[in-house]
CSV table of C-alpha atoms and ligand atoms in Angstrom, one decimal:
chain,number,residue,atom,x,y,z
E,91,MET,CA,0.0,0.0,0.0
E,92,LYS,CA,1.3,3.5,-0.9
E,93,LYS,CA,2.0,6.0,1.8
E,94,MET,CA,0.2,9.2,1.2
E,95,ILE,CA,1.2,11.0,4.3
E,96,ASP,CA,4.4,10.5,6.3
E,97,LEU,CA,4.7,13.1,8.9
E,98,LYS,CA,7.3,13.3,11.7
E,99,LEU,CA,6.8,16.5,13.6
E,100,LYS,CA,9.2,17.8,16.3
E,101,GLU,CA,6.9,20.7,17.2
E,102,LYS,CA,4.8,23.5,16.0
E,103,THR,CA,5.2,26.9,17.5
E,104,PHE,CA,3.7,30.3,16.7
E,105,ALA,CA,5.4,33.6,16.3
E,106,LYS,CA,5.0,35.9,19.4
E,107,SER,CA,3.8,33.0,21.5
E,108,SER,CA,5.4,30.5,23.8
E,109,ILE,CA,3.0,27.7,22.9
E,110,SER,CA,4.4,24.5,21.5
E,111,ILE,CA,2.1,21.9,20.2
E,112,LEU,CA,2.2,18.6,18.3
E,113,ASN,CA,5.4,17.6,20.1
E,114,ASP,CA,7.0,14.5,18.6
E,115,PHE,CA,3.8,13.8,16.8
E,116,THR,CA,4.1,11.2,14.0
E,117,LEU,CA,1.4,10.1,11.5
E,118,THR,CA,1.5,7.8,8.6
E,119,ILE,CA,-1.5,7.4,6.4
E,120,THR,CA,-1.9,5.1,3.4
E,121,SER,CA,-3.9,6.0,0.4
E,122,GLY,CA,-7.6,5.2,0.9
E,123,GLU,CA,-7.5,5.1,4.7
E,124,LYS,CA,-10.1,7.0,6.8
E,125,ILE,CA,-8.8,8.4,10.1
E,126,ALA,CA,-10.6,10.3,12.8
E,127,ILE,CA,-8.7,12.9,14.9
E,128,VAL,CA,-10.0,13.7,18.4
E,129,GLY,CA,-8.7,15.7,21.3
E,130,GLU,CA,-9.7,18.6,23.5
E,131,SER,CA,-10.1,22.1,22.2
E,132,GLY,CA,-6.7,23.8,21.8
E,133,ALA,CA,-4.8,20.5,21.4
E,134,GLY,CA,-3.7,21.3,17.9
E,135,LYS,CA,-6.1,19.5,15.6
E,136,SER,CA,-6.7,22.4,13.3
E,137,SER,CA,-3.1,23.2,13.3
E,138,LEU,CA,-2.3,19.7,12.3
E,139,LEU,CA,-4.7,19.8,9.3
E,140,ASN,CA,-3.1,23.1,8.2
E,141,ILE,CA,0.3,21.4,8.1
E,142,ILE,CA,-1.1,18.3,6.4
E,143,GLY,CA,-3.0,20.5,3.9
E,144,LEU,CA,0.1,22.6,3.0
E,145,VAL,CA,-1.5,25.7,4.4
E,146,ASP,CA,1.2,26.0,7.1
E,147,ARG,CA,4.8,25.3,6.4
E,148,HIS,CA,6.3,26.8,9.6
E,149,TYR,CA,7.0,23.8,11.8
E,150,SER,CA,10.0,21.7,12.7
E,151,GLY,CA,10.1,18.2,11.5
E,152,GLN,CA,9.7,16.3,8.3
E,153,TYR,CA,6.7,15.8,6.0
E,154,ARG,CA,6.3,13.8,2.9
E,155,LEU,CA,3.0,14.1,1.0
E,156,PHE,CA,2.1,12.1,-2.2
E,157,GLY,CA,5.7,10.8,-2.1
E,158,MET,CA,7.3,14.3,-2.1
E,159,ASP,CA,9.2,16.2,0.5
E,160,ALA,CA,6.8,19.1,1.4
E,161,ALA,CA,9.7,21.4,2.2
E,162,LYS,CA,10.8,21.2,-1.4
E,163,LEU,CA,7.6,22.2,-3.0
E,164,ASN,CA,7.5,25.7,-4.4
E,165,ASP,CA,4.5,28.0,-4.0
E,166,ASP,CA,3.0,27.1,-7.3
E,167,GLN,CA,3.1,23.4,-6.6
E,168,ARG,CA,1.6,23.9,-3.2
E,169,ALA,CA,-1.2,26.0,-4.6
E,170,LYS,CA,-1.9,23.5,-7.3
E,171,TRP,CA,-2.0,20.5,-4.9
E,172,ARG,CA,-4.2,22.5,-2.5
E,173,ASN,CA,-6.6,23.2,-5.3
E,174,GLU,CA,-6.6,19.9,-7.2
E,175,ARG,CA,-5.6,17.1,-4.8
E,176,ILE,CA,-6.6,18.3,-1.4
E,177,GLY,CA,-10.2,19.1,-0.3
E,178,PHE,CA,-10.7,21.2,2.8
E,179,ILE,CA,-14.0,21.0,4.6
E,180,LEU,CA,-14.3,23.4,7.5
E,181,GLN,CA,-17.0,23.9,10.1
E,182,ASN,CA,-17.7,27.5,9.4
E,183,GLN,CA,-16.5,27.6,5.8
E,184,ALA,CA,-16.7,31.1,4.5
E,185,LEU,CA,-18.9,31.0,1.5
E,186,LEU,CA,-18.8,34.2,-0.4
E,187,ASN,CA,-22.1,36.0,0.1
E,188,SER,CA,-21.9,38.0,-3.1
E,189,PHE,CA,-21.7,34.7,-5.1
E,190,SER,CA,-24.5,32.2,-5.7
E,191,LEU,CA,-24.2,28.7,-4.2
E,192,GLU,CA,-23.3,27.4,-7.7
E,193,ASP,CA,-20.5,29.9,-8.1
E,194,ASN,CA,-19.2,29.2,-4.6
E,195,ILE,CA,-19.1,25.5,-5.3
E,196,LYS,CA,-17.3,26.0,-8.6
E,197,LEU,CA,-14.7,28.4,-7.2
E,198,PRO,CA,-11.8,25.8,-7.4
E,199,LEU,CA,-12.6,25.5,-11.2
E,200,LEU,CA,-11.5,29.1,-11.8
E,201,TYR,CA,-7.9,27.8,-11.7
E,202,VAL,CA,-8.1,24.8,-14.0
E,203,SER,CA,-8.2,24.2,-17.8
E,204,LYS,CA,-11.3,24.4,-19.9
E,205,GLU,CA,-11.2,20.6,-20.4
E,206,THR,CA,-11.1,19.9,-16.6
E,207,LYS,CA,-13.9,22.4,-16.1
E,208,LYS,CA,-16.0,20.6,-18.6
E,209,ALA,CA,-15.2,17.2,-17.2
E,210,LYS,CA,-16.2,18.3,-13.7
E,211,GLU,CA,-19.7,19.5,-14.8
E,212,VAL,CA,-21.1,15.9,-14.7
E,213,TRP,CA,-19.7,15.4,-11.2
E,214,PHE,CA,-21.1,18.8,-10.1
E,215,ARG,CA,-24.6,17.7,-11.1
E,216,GLN,CA,-24.2,14.4,-9.3
E,217,LEU,CA,-22.9,16.2,-6.2
E,218,VAL,CA,-25.6,18.8,-5.9
E,219,GLU,CA,-28.2,16.1,-6.4
E,220,THR,CA,-26.8,13.8,-3.8
E,221,LEU,CA,-26.6,16.7,-1.4
E,222,GLY,CA,-30.1,17.9,-2.2
E,223,ILE,CA,-29.1,21.4,-3.1
E,224,GLU,CA,-29.9,21.4,-6.8
E,225,SER,CA,-32.8,23.8,-6.3
E,226,LEU,CA,-30.7,26.3,-4.4
E,227,LEU,CA,-27.9,26.9,-6.8
E,228,LYS,CA,-28.9,30.4,-7.7
E,229,LYS,CA,-29.4,31.5,-4.1
E,230,LYS,CA,-26.8,33.5,-2.2
E,231,PRO,CA,-25.4,31.9,0.9
E,232,PHE,CA,-26.9,34.4,3.4
E,233,LYS,CA,-30.4,33.3,2.2
E,234,CYS,CA,-29.7,29.7,3.0
E,235,SER,CA,-30.0,27.7,6.2
E,236,GLY,CA,-26.9,26.6,8.1
E,237,GLY,CA,-27.4,23.0,6.9
E,238,GLU,CA,-27.7,24.2,3.3
E,239,ARG,CA,-24.6,26.2,3.5
E,240,ALA,CA,-22.7,23.3,5.1
E,241,ARG,CA,-23.8,21.0,2.2
E,242,ALA,CA,-22.6,23.7,-0.3
E,243,ALA,CA,-19.3,24.0,1.5
E,244,LEU,CA,-19.0,20.2,1.3
E,245,ALA,CA,-19.7,20.3,-2.4
E,246,ARG,CA,-17.0,23.0,-2.9
E,247,GLY,CA,-14.5,20.8,-1.0
E,248,LEU,CA,-15.3,17.8,-3.2
E,249,ILE,CA,-15.8,19.4,-6.6
E,250,MET,CA,-12.2,18.7,-7.7
E,251,GLN,CA,-12.5,15.1,-6.7
E,252,PRO,CA,-9.5,15.4,-4.4
E,253,GLN,CA,-7.5,12.3,-3.4
E,254,LEU,CA,-7.2,13.6,0.2
E,255,VAL,CA,-10.0,15.3,2.2
E,256,LEU,CA,-9.4,17.2,5.4
E,257,ALA,CA,-12.6,17.8,7.3
E,258,ASP,CA,-12.3,20.0,10.4
E,259,GLU,CA,-15.3,19.4,12.6
E,260,PRO,CA,-17.5,19.2,9.5
E,261,THR,CA,-20.7,18.3,11.3
E,262,ALA,CA,-20.4,20.6,14.3
E,263,SER,CA,-23.7,22.5,14.8
E,264,LEU,CA,-25.6,20.5,12.2
E,265,ASP,CA,-28.8,18.5,12.8
E,266,ASP,CA,-28.7,14.7,12.6
E,267,LYS,CA,-30.1,14.7,9.1
E,268,ASN,CA,-27.4,17.0,7.7
E,269,LYS,CA,-24.8,15.1,9.7
E,270,ASP,CA,-25.8,11.9,8.0
E,271,ILE,CA,-25.9,13.3,4.5
E,272,MET,CA,-22.4,14.7,4.9
E,273,MET,CA,-20.8,11.7,6.5
E,274,GLU,CA,-22.5,9.2,4.2
E,275,LEU,CA,-21.1,11.0,1.2
E,276,LEU,CA,-17.6,11.2,2.6
E,277,PHE,CA,-17.6,7.5,3.5
E,278,LYS,CA,-19.0,6.6,0.1
E,279,LEU,CA,-16.3,8.5,-1.7
E,280,ASN,CA,-13.7,6.9,0.6
E,281,GLN,CA,-15.0,3.5,-0.3
E,282,ILE,CA,-15.7,3.9,-4.0
E,283,ASN,CA,-12.9,6.3,-5.1
E,284,ASN,CA,-10.3,5.3,-2.5
E,285,MET,CA,-10.4,9.0,-1.3
E,286,THR,CA,-8.3,9.4,1.8
E,287,LEU,CA,-10.3,11.0,4.6
E,288,ILE,CA,-9.1,12.7,7.8
E,289,THR,CA,-11.9,13.9,10.0
E,290,VAL,CA,-11.5,16.0,13.1
E,291,THR,CA,-14.5,15.5,15.2
E,292,HIS,CA,-15.9,15.7,18.8
E,293,ASP,CA,-18.6,13.2,17.8
E,294,LEU,CA,-17.5,9.8,19.1
E,295,ALA,CA,-20.2,8.0,17.1
E,296,ILE,CA,-18.7,9.5,13.9
E,297,ALA,CA,-15.1,9.0,15.0
E,298,GLN,CA,-15.7,5.3,15.5
E,299,ARG,CA,-16.9,4.8,11.9
E,300,HIS,CA,-13.3,5.5,10.8
E,301,ASP,CA,-10.5,2.9,10.4
E,302,CYS,CA,-8.7,4.3,13.4
E,303,VAL,CA,-9.1,7.1,15.9
E,304,ILE,CA,-6.1,9.2,16.9
E,305,THR,CA,-6.2,11.3,20.0
E,306,ILE,CA,-4.1,14.5,20.2
E,307,GLU,CA,-3.1,15.5,23.6
E,308,ARG,CA,-2.0,18.9,24.8
G,496,ADP,N1,-2.1,31.8,14.8
G,496,ADP,C1,-1.9,31.4,16.1
G,496,ADP,N2,-1.1,32.1,16.9
G,496,ADP,C2,-0.9,31.8,18.2
G,496,ADP,N3,-1.4,30.6,18.7
G,496,ADP,C3,-2.2,29.9,18.0
G,496,ADP,C4,-2.5,30.2,16.6
G,496,ADP,N4,-3.3,29.3,16.1
G,496,ADP,C5,-3.5,28.4,17.1
G,496,ADP,N5,-2.9,28.7,18.2
G,496,ADP,C6,-2.8,28.0,19.5
G,496,ADP,O1,-2.4,26.7,19.2
G,496,ADP,C7,-3.1,25.8,20.0
G,496,ADP,C8,-3.8,24.8,19.1
G,496,ADP,O2,-4.8,25.4,18.3
G,496,ADP,P1,-5.8,24.6,17.3
G,496,ADP,O3,-4.9,23.9,16.4
G,496,ADP,O4,-6.7,25.5,16.7
G,496,ADP,O5,-6.5,23.6,18.3
G,496,ADP,P2,-7.8,22.7,18.1
G,496,ADP,O6,-8.2,22.7,16.6
G,496,ADP,O7,-7.4,21.3,18.6
G,496,ADP,O8,-8.8,23.2,19.0
G,496,ADP,C9,-4.1,26.6,20.8
G,496,ADP,O9,-3.5,26.8,22.1
G,496,ADP,C10,-4.2,27.9,20.1
G,496,ADP,O10,-4.5,28.9,20.9
G,497,MG,MG1,-9.9,23.3,15.7
């Protein structure tokens, strides 16, 4: 099985702060695995996802992603991978209020070729149908409910059919129905497309549906 993530952190610190987190934290993930990350607030779960997702490169340690040394990636490569190979799903994902839901979901397509754009159109239709938001596509986010916005943010995270999905408390503050819709889709894509899934969650029932649960301690 191919290693997708091979992370050996010494620590993560922040400028102008004495906080040190993720001390000697190591993580190896194989392509197609689904991993839950739990741990109390402030433990460093979101910081970890930022490192894994190439958002943050200020840490000490070694990190290999998709077989490459992350430290050796230039800005263009990082941006390209973040757009095309990594899907971020955040709890309060900022959808742009001046754009329709459709345009929000299709934002990542602004940076790809015409051919890719066209190829993703079929997937876009399937996604919005699966998520039950096809009748809302012309609406602006501020006119949608929290559950509708969360489903649109999920669609945006998945529109590029990423190999790796990083979900940071994706179901927090959602009702059971929306929770189920979200997690069922993520688990289905994990199973059918071998999409690697890392889910940060406080919901133990959701955590236990992953292949393994990793606890981050302060
Ligand atoms: N930009 C930052 N500057 C300083 N400290 C930060 C910053 N981001 C996070 N932290 C601190 O790092 C720790 C871990 O934060 P975070 O990764 O958000 O935890 P979690 O997601 O587990 O709640 C917390 O103590 C938090 O205050
Ligand atoms: Mg967090």
